Short mmCIF file of C-alpha atoms and ligand atoms in Angstrom, two decimals:
data_model
loop_
_atom_site.label_atom_id
_atom_site.label_comp_id
_atom_site.label_asym_id
_atom_site.label_seq_id
_atom_site.Cartn_x
_atom_site.Cartn_y
_atom_site.Cartn_z
CA MET A 1 -196.98 202.61 39.86
CA SER A 2 -194.61 199.84 41.50
CA GLY A 3 -191.00 199.82 42.11
CA GLY A 4 -188.14 202.35 41.78
CA ARG A 5 -187.71 206.17 42.63
CA LEU A 6 -189.86 208.34 40.47
CA ILE A 7 -188.52 211.93 39.96
CA LEU A 8 -190.39 214.57 38.03
CA GLY A 9 -187.81 217.07 36.27
CA VAL A 10 -188.59 220.56 35.00
CA GLU A 11 -186.27 222.46 32.67
CA THR A 12 -186.78 225.99 31.64
CA SER A 13 -183.22 227.42 31.49
CA CYS A 14 -183.14 228.51 27.82
CA ASP A 15 -185.84 228.19 24.96
CA GLU A 16 -187.33 224.71 25.57
CA THR A 17 -190.02 224.12 28.15
CA ALA A 18 -189.55 220.64 29.42
CA VAL A 19 -191.06 218.14 31.98
CA ALA A 20 -189.98 214.42 32.39
CA VAL A 21 -190.66 211.67 34.53
CA VAL A 22 -187.76 209.15 35.18
CA ARG A 23 -187.27 205.99 37.10
CA ASP A 24 -184.13 205.39 39.14
CA GLY A 25 -182.29 207.88 37.23
CA ARG A 26 -182.28 205.70 34.15
CA GLN A 27 -185.69 205.01 32.66
CA ILE A 28 -187.55 207.78 30.94
CA LEU A 29 -191.32 206.94 31.53
CA SER A 30 -191.98 210.51 29.66
CA SER A 31 -190.12 213.43 28.23
CA SER A 32 -192.36 216.48 27.01
CA VAL A 33 -190.60 219.22 25.40
CA ALA A 34 -192.20 222.37 23.90
CA SER A 35 -189.74 224.13 21.79
CA GLN A 36 -190.00 227.72 21.40
CA ILE A 37 -188.15 227.79 17.96
CA GLU A 38 -191.02 229.75 16.15
CA THR A 39 -191.04 232.44 18.85
CA HIS A 40 -187.29 233.13 18.49
CA SER A 41 -186.61 232.37 14.85
CA PRO A 42 -187.61 235.73 13.47
CA TYR A 43 -184.91 237.19 15.59
CA GLY A 44 -182.30 234.67 14.70
CA GLY A 45 -181.46 233.86 18.41
CA VAL A 46 -183.23 233.61 21.67
CA VAL A 47 -184.94 236.80 23.11
CA PRO A 48 -184.67 236.39 26.98
CA GLU A 49 -187.86 238.14 27.84
CA LEU A 50 -189.85 236.16 25.32
CA ALA A 51 -188.46 232.88 26.64
CA GLY A 52 -189.62 233.52 30.06
CA ARG A 53 -193.05 234.67 28.98
CA LYS A 54 -193.46 231.39 26.90
CA HIS A 55 -192.32 229.02 29.62
CA LEU A 56 -194.96 230.59 31.78
CA GLU A 57 -197.59 230.05 29.02
CA ASN A 58 -196.42 226.36 28.30
CA LEU A 59 -195.37 224.90 31.76
CA VAL A 60 -198.85 223.56 32.98
CA THR A 61 -199.57 221.93 29.42
CA VAL A 62 -196.16 220.33 29.15
CA LEU A 63 -196.51 218.97 32.83
CA GLN A 64 -199.88 217.59 32.06
CA SER A 65 -198.62 215.80 29.07
CA ALA A 66 -195.58 214.36 30.89
CA LEU A 67 -197.79 212.94 33.71
CA ARG A 68 -200.38 211.65 31.11
CA LYS A 69 -197.70 210.05 28.95
CA SER A 70 -196.03 208.50 32.08
CA ALA A 71 -199.24 207.33 33.71
CA VAL A 72 -197.61 208.52 36.99
CA LYS A 73 -199.80 210.40 39.52
CA PRO A 74 -198.22 213.11 41.72
CA SER A 75 -198.66 210.84 44.74
CA ASP A 76 -196.38 208.31 42.98
CA LEU A 77 -193.53 210.58 42.82
CA ASP A 78 -190.44 210.74 45.18
CA ALA A 79 -189.21 214.30 44.33
CA VAL A 80 -189.35 217.16 41.96
CA ALA A 81 -186.18 218.33 40.20
CA ILE A 82 -185.43 221.69 38.70
CA THR A 83 -182.54 223.39 36.78
CA SER A 84 -181.42 226.40 38.88
CA SER A 85 -178.21 227.28 37.06
CA PRO A 86 -176.79 228.29 34.54
CA GLY A 87 -179.28 229.84 32.22
CA LEU A 88 -181.24 232.84 31.33
CA LEU A 89 -182.23 234.52 34.68
CA GLY A 90 -185.94 235.23 33.83
CA ALA A 91 -186.24 231.75 32.41
CA LEU A 92 -184.77 230.08 35.29
CA LEU A 93 -186.91 231.97 37.75
CA VAL A 94 -190.27 230.77 35.99
CA GLY A 95 -189.02 227.14 36.26
CA THR A 96 -187.79 227.43 39.79
CA THR A 97 -191.12 229.11 41.01
CA PHE A 98 -193.08 226.43 39.32
CA ALA A 99 -191.06 223.58 40.75
CA LYS A 100 -191.04 225.10 44.29
CA SER A 101 -194.93 225.39 43.93
CA LEU A 102 -195.29 221.72 42.88
CA SER A 103 -193.06 220.53 45.44
CA MET A 104 -194.84 222.51 48.02
CA GLY A 105 -198.29 221.54 46.76
CA TRP A 106 -197.52 217.88 46.58
CA SER A 107 -195.46 217.71 49.71
CA LEU A 108 -192.34 216.33 47.95
CA PRO A 109 -188.69 217.04 48.19
CA LEU A 110 -187.25 219.47 45.82
CA ILE A 111 -183.91 219.04 44.09
CA GLU A 112 -181.75 221.77 42.66
CA VAL A 113 -179.90 220.57 39.27
CA ASN A 114 -177.09 222.24 37.37
CA HIS A 115 -177.74 222.31 33.81
CA LEU A 116 -174.29 221.42 32.42
CA TYR A 117 -173.92 218.47 34.98
CA ALA A 118 -177.13 217.13 33.77
CA HIS A 119 -176.03 217.44 30.22
CA ALA A 120 -172.75 215.62 31.02
CA LEU A 121 -174.67 212.78 32.83
CA SER A 122 -177.40 212.41 30.25
CA ILE A 123 -175.60 209.32 28.78
CA PHE A 124 -176.91 207.09 31.43
CA LEU A 125 -180.41 207.73 30.38
CA ASP A 126 -179.40 205.95 27.10
CA ASN A 127 -178.45 202.69 29.07
CA ARG A 128 -174.76 203.50 28.52
CA ARG A 129 -172.71 203.21 31.67
CA PRO A 130 -169.42 204.64 31.31
CA ARG A 131 -167.29 204.04 34.42
CA PHE A 132 -166.08 206.88 36.65
CA PRO A 133 -164.02 208.94 36.06
CA PHE A 134 -164.60 209.91 32.64
CA LEU A 135 -164.11 213.21 30.56
CA ALA A 136 -167.30 215.14 29.40
CA LEU A 137 -167.73 217.56 26.74
CA VAL A 138 -170.74 219.79 27.04
CA ALA A 139 -171.14 221.74 23.77
CA SER A 140 -174.29 223.86 23.46
CA GLY A 141 -175.88 226.99 22.33
CA GLY A 142 -174.82 228.67 25.63
CA HIS A 143 -171.47 226.57 26.64
CA SER A 144 -168.75 224.50 25.81
CA SER A 145 -167.13 223.10 28.80
CA LEU A 146 -164.70 220.09 29.74
CA PHE A 147 -165.34 218.22 32.90
CA GLU A 148 -163.48 215.67 34.73
CA VAL A 149 -166.47 213.46 35.94
CA LEU A 150 -165.26 211.97 39.08
CA SER A 151 -168.71 210.64 40.34
CA PRO A 152 -172.30 211.74 39.55
CA ARG A 153 -171.86 214.40 42.19
CA GLU A 154 -168.36 215.61 41.68
CA LEU A 155 -167.56 217.45 38.30
CA ASN A 156 -164.30 219.33 38.11
CA GLN A 157 -164.35 221.95 35.09
CA ILE A 158 -160.98 221.97 33.34
CA GLY A 159 -161.84 223.96 30.16
CA ARG A 160 -164.49 226.30 28.80
CA THR A 161 -165.08 228.75 26.00
CA ARG A 162 -163.52 232.19 26.41
CA ASP A 163 -165.98 233.77 24.12
CA ASP A 164 -168.98 232.42 22.08
CA ALA A 165 -170.30 228.75 22.51
CA PRO A 166 -170.14 226.61 19.40
CA GLY A 167 -173.88 226.25 19.04
CA GLU A 168 -174.01 230.17 19.41
CA VAL A 169 -171.61 230.53 16.61
CA MET A 170 -173.45 228.01 14.23
CA ASP A 171 -176.66 229.99 15.03
CA LYS A 172 -175.01 233.20 14.30
CA ILE A 173 -173.35 232.32 11.15
CA ALA A 174 -176.64 230.71 10.13
CA LYS A 175 -178.38 233.99 10.54
CA PHE A 176 -175.56 235.72 8.68
CA LEU A 177 -176.16 233.43 5.74
CA GLY A 178 -179.89 233.74 5.93
CA LEU A 179 -180.53 230.25 6.80
CA GLY A 180 -182.80 230.48 9.81
CA TYR A 181 -182.92 229.53 13.46
CA PRO A 182 -181.55 227.36 15.07
CA GLY A 183 -178.49 227.04 12.79
CA GLY A 184 -176.86 223.98 13.72
CA PRO A 185 -179.07 221.44 12.30
CA VAL A 186 -179.16 223.46 9.01
CA ILE A 187 -175.48 223.79 8.88
CA ASP A 188 -175.12 220.16 9.57
CA ARG A 189 -177.37 219.14 6.59
CA LEU A 190 -175.90 221.75 4.15
CA ALA A 191 -172.17 220.77 5.14
CA ALA A 192 -172.91 217.07 4.30
CA GLN A 193 -172.89 218.10 0.67
CA GLY A 194 -169.88 220.42 0.67
CA ASP A 195 -166.10 220.32 0.74
CA PRO A 196 -164.78 220.63 4.46
CA GLU A 197 -161.38 221.48 3.01
CA ALA A 198 -162.52 224.21 0.53
CA ILE A 199 -161.78 226.97 2.67
CA ALA A 200 -159.03 226.91 5.54
CA PHE A 201 -160.66 228.75 8.54
CA PRO A 202 -158.86 229.21 11.83
CA ARG A 203 -158.87 226.74 14.73
CA GLY A 204 -158.94 228.93 17.89
CA LEU A 205 -156.49 228.47 20.80
CA GLN A 206 -154.91 225.21 19.25
CA ARG A 207 -151.33 225.97 20.44
CA ASP A 208 -152.69 227.41 23.78
CA PRO A 209 -151.67 224.91 26.53
CA SER A 210 -155.01 225.44 28.38
CA PHE A 211 -158.13 223.33 27.62
CA ASP A 212 -160.22 226.50 26.76
CA PHE A 213 -162.06 227.04 23.45
CA SER A 214 -162.49 230.15 21.25
CA PHE A 215 -164.77 230.53 18.36
CA SER A 216 -165.14 234.37 17.87
CA GLY A 217 -162.05 234.61 15.62
CA LEU A 218 -163.65 231.89 13.33
CA LYS A 219 -167.01 233.89 13.24
CA THR A 220 -164.96 237.00 11.98
CA SER A 221 -162.97 234.95 9.47
CA VAL A 222 -166.31 233.45 7.95
CA VAL A 223 -167.70 237.19 7.68
CA ASN A 224 -164.56 238.34 6.19
CA HIS A 225 -164.49 235.53 3.57
CA VAL A 226 -167.91 236.35 2.41
CA LEU A 227 -168.02 240.16 2.44
CA GLY A 228 -164.26 240.65 1.79
CA SER A 229 -161.32 241.01 4.13
CA GLY A 230 -161.69 243.58 6.84
CA ALA A 231 -165.51 243.94 6.27
CA ILE A 232 -166.45 242.91 9.74
CA GLY A 233 -166.72 246.29 11.96
CA GLY A 234 -169.25 246.57 14.93
CA ARG A 235 -171.58 243.68 15.45
CA LEU A 236 -171.99 240.63 13.32
CA ALA A 237 -175.75 241.07 13.66
CA ASP A 238 -175.32 244.26 11.48
CA HIS A 239 -174.06 242.21 8.59
CA GLN A 240 -175.95 240.09 6.21
CA ALA A 241 -174.33 237.89 3.53
CA PRO A 242 -175.49 238.17 -0.29
CA PRO A 243 -177.21 235.11 -1.73
CA LEU A 244 -174.49 232.59 -2.44
CA GLU A 245 -174.41 229.92 -5.16
CA LYS A 246 -175.36 226.53 -3.84
CA THR A 247 -172.00 224.91 -4.27
CA ALA A 248 -170.35 227.80 -2.52
CA LEU A 249 -172.82 227.82 0.36
CA ARG A 250 -172.24 224.09 0.87
CA ASP A 251 -168.44 224.42 0.97
CA LEU A 252 -168.57 227.18 3.13
CA ALA A 253 -170.94 225.47 5.70
CA ALA A 254 -168.76 222.40 5.33
CA SER A 255 -165.59 224.38 5.81
CA PHE A 256 -167.03 226.44 8.75
CA GLN A 257 -168.44 223.33 10.61
CA GLU A 258 -165.09 221.46 10.20
CA ALA A 259 -163.42 224.27 12.04
CA VAL A 260 -165.80 224.15 14.99
CA VAL A 261 -165.77 220.29 14.95
CA ASP A 262 -161.74 220.35 14.81
CA SER A 263 -161.56 222.74 17.70
CA LEU A 264 -163.81 220.54 19.80
CA VAL A 265 -162.17 217.13 18.87
CA SER A 266 -158.59 218.24 19.14
CA LYS A 267 -158.93 220.12 22.58
CA THR A 268 -161.03 217.26 24.05
CA LEU A 269 -158.82 214.41 22.94
CA ARG A 270 -155.70 216.39 24.10
CA ALA A 271 -157.24 216.77 27.63
CA ALA A 272 -158.23 213.05 27.63
CA ARG A 273 -154.57 212.14 26.63
CA ASP A 274 -153.13 214.46 29.33
CA ARG A 275 -155.41 213.52 32.11
CA GLY A 276 -155.35 209.81 31.39
CA PHE A 277 -159.16 209.35 30.28
CA ARG A 278 -160.08 206.45 28.04
CA THR A 279 -163.64 207.37 27.76
CA VAL A 280 -164.92 210.73 26.61
CA VAL A 281 -168.68 211.47 26.84
CA VAL A 282 -169.95 214.34 24.47
CA SER A 283 -173.19 215.88 25.04
CA GLY A 284 -175.25 219.31 24.75
CA GLY A 285 -177.09 220.36 21.44
CA VAL A 286 -174.06 220.57 19.32
CA ALA A 287 -173.36 216.87 20.29
CA ALA A 288 -176.19 216.24 17.90
CA ASN A 289 -173.90 217.32 14.96
CA SER A 290 -173.24 214.16 12.74
CA ARG A 291 -169.54 215.40 11.69
CA LEU A 292 -168.62 215.87 15.39
CA ARG A 293 -169.98 212.53 16.25
CA LYS A 294 -168.10 210.89 13.43
CA LYS A 295 -164.64 212.80 13.95
CA MET A 296 -164.52 212.44 17.51
CA ALA A 297 -165.40 208.79 17.41
CA ASP A 298 -162.89 207.88 14.37
CA GLN A 299 -160.09 210.13 15.97
CA GLY A 300 -160.70 208.91 19.36
CA ARG A 301 -160.65 205.11 18.17
CA SER A 302 -157.19 205.82 16.55
CA GLU A 303 -155.94 206.90 19.98
CA GLY A 304 -157.49 204.12 22.08
CA ILE A 305 -160.10 206.76 23.28
CA ARG A 306 -163.94 205.66 23.41
CA ALA A 307 -166.18 208.42 22.64
CA LEU A 308 -169.86 208.14 23.59
CA PHE A 309 -172.83 210.22 22.43
CA PRO A 310 -176.37 210.24 23.97
CA SER A 311 -178.91 209.90 21.23
CA PRO A 312 -179.68 213.24 19.46
CA ARG A 313 -183.11 213.81 21.20
CA LEU A 314 -181.11 213.58 24.75
CA CYS A 315 -178.31 215.94 23.38
CA THR A 316 -180.72 219.04 23.06
CA ASP A 317 -182.36 220.44 26.22
CA ASN A 318 -184.76 218.26 27.84
CA ALA A 319 -186.13 217.49 31.35
CA ALA A 320 -185.34 213.90 31.46
CA MET A 321 -181.60 214.77 32.09
CA ILE A 322 -182.58 217.00 34.93
CA ALA A 323 -184.64 214.16 36.52
CA GLY A 324 -181.72 211.85 35.69
CA ALA A 325 -179.14 214.02 37.51
CA ALA A 326 -181.41 214.50 40.51
CA TYR A 327 -181.52 210.91 41.11
CA HIS A 328 -178.10 210.91 42.55
CA LEU A 329 -178.74 213.71 44.81
CA LEU A 330 -181.98 212.22 46.00
CA LYS A 331 -179.84 208.93 46.94
CA SER A 332 -177.68 211.12 49.01
CA GLY A 333 -180.58 213.07 50.44
CA GLU A 334 -179.42 216.45 49.05
CA PHE A 335 -182.61 218.34 48.95
CA SER A 336 -182.93 221.99 48.56
CA ASP A 337 -185.08 224.37 50.80
CA TYR A 338 -187.34 227.15 49.19
CA SER A 339 -184.74 229.70 49.93
CA PHE A 340 -182.46 229.21 46.86
CA ARG A 341 -182.41 231.69 43.90
CA PRO A 342 -181.63 230.44 40.33
CA SER A 343 -178.23 231.88 39.17
CA PRO A 344 -177.52 232.60 35.34
CA ARG A 345 -173.81 231.63 35.94
CA MET A 346 -172.15 228.39 36.84
CA LYS A 347 -173.12 227.29 40.34
CA THR A 348 -171.64 224.36 41.38
CA GLY A 349 -172.82 223.83 45.02
O1 LIG B 401 -178.19 222.18 24.52
P1 LIG B 401 -179.28 222.92 23.87
O2 LIG B 401 -180.53 222.49 23.44
O3 LIG B 401 -179.43 224.26 24.51
C1 LIG B 401 -178.54 224.99 25.31
O4 LIG B 401 -178.24 224.57 26.46
O5 LIG B 401 -177.78 225.97 24.63
O6 LIG B 401 -178.30 223.37 22.42
C2 LIG B 401 -178.76 224.23 21.37
C3 LIG B 401 -177.71 224.53 20.39
C4 LIG B 401 -178.10 225.46 19.39
O7 LIG B 401 -177.06 226.39 19.18
C5 LIG B 401 -178.19 224.67 17.95
O8 LIG B 401 -177.81 225.38 16.86
C6 LIG B 401 -177.23 223.54 18.32
O9 LIG B 401 -177.28 223.19 19.78
N1 LIG B 401 -177.44 222.35 17.58
C7 LIG B 401 -176.62 221.84 16.61
C8 LIG B 401 -177.19 220.56 16.02
N2 LIG B 401 -178.49 220.68 16.58
C9 LIG B 401 -178.49 221.37 17.58
N3 LIG B 401 -175.37 222.22 16.30
C10 LIG B 401 -174.80 221.54 15.25
N4 LIG B 401 -175.28 220.66 14.64
C11 LIG B 401 -176.49 220.06 15.08
N5 LIG B 401 -177.08 218.95 14.56
ZN1 LIG B 402 -178.38 222.84 27.35
#
């Protein structure tokens, strides 16, 4: 295999077991992902213990698939990269132990990658090259964070969700409506045929001067709308919507999705205006949402702000983004020893 620096990326922070080989932080030679949707869907959300166990079962097969598809041998590689934070602790432990073993066995440097930074930089794998600095929104099942991306290695978080993440709310509401898991793609599809203005749901923290997000009030509103005002007491998981008529369900999905999208678009564009950014990059699983892609692009354009989205397969969790982000650390020789521990919370060092 000639030319370029080759990095093998490993990702196990949530419910995708993924391994990829990337050349020079840009060219994806292979990106294998084993989804655990079938494992978690009966529960309507990710079960941490099951996620860790599934990673353990799947990692070797996913590794073999990524090496085969890329036609790269371990001896061709320049480094092994691994997500070390944030994520589910048990899931991260399986991946970091695996990656440490590969690095040791193959005598390759090991590079720790922050999962959110990798989402924010995933746009470079699509051959888009926004100039630094830019603003990045990472919206997923576990996070919604706004970063000033000053360079590939300097990301400054200026906003985050105060409660649920947008994908998490999509998943919970879909479960409540009996639509299955994961909820985002189903709601996206249903909403396309509904009226986004049918029901006026709240947009959290819109008048708050911070760049933080909040989605839990919206979640309560949707449940109260369906079950009758004041219905929600205790946990959302204890409630189930009665079967809804097709049009009512589509309108509900469209109005709910519109509230999520509006919250994300308005805060992100306000942050861009206030901080003087002309380019906004949106990534993470929720960035696959068709309405979010359209509204951020249209509204951004009307304000002279360019919105960039990675292709949908790079929005959801994958290991190519881990290898991509690691390339910048490889160039500056920022390797890890084997003493680091994964962290469920945001670790920025
Ligand atoms: O980035 P990701 O794969 O994993 C995390 O790091 O969380 O994001 C998964 C989340 C799930 O909550 C899923 O429902 C949501 O992304 N998602 C979507 C869409 N596709 C996936 N949400 C809205 N619209 C979509 N099309
Ligand atoms: Zn993610």
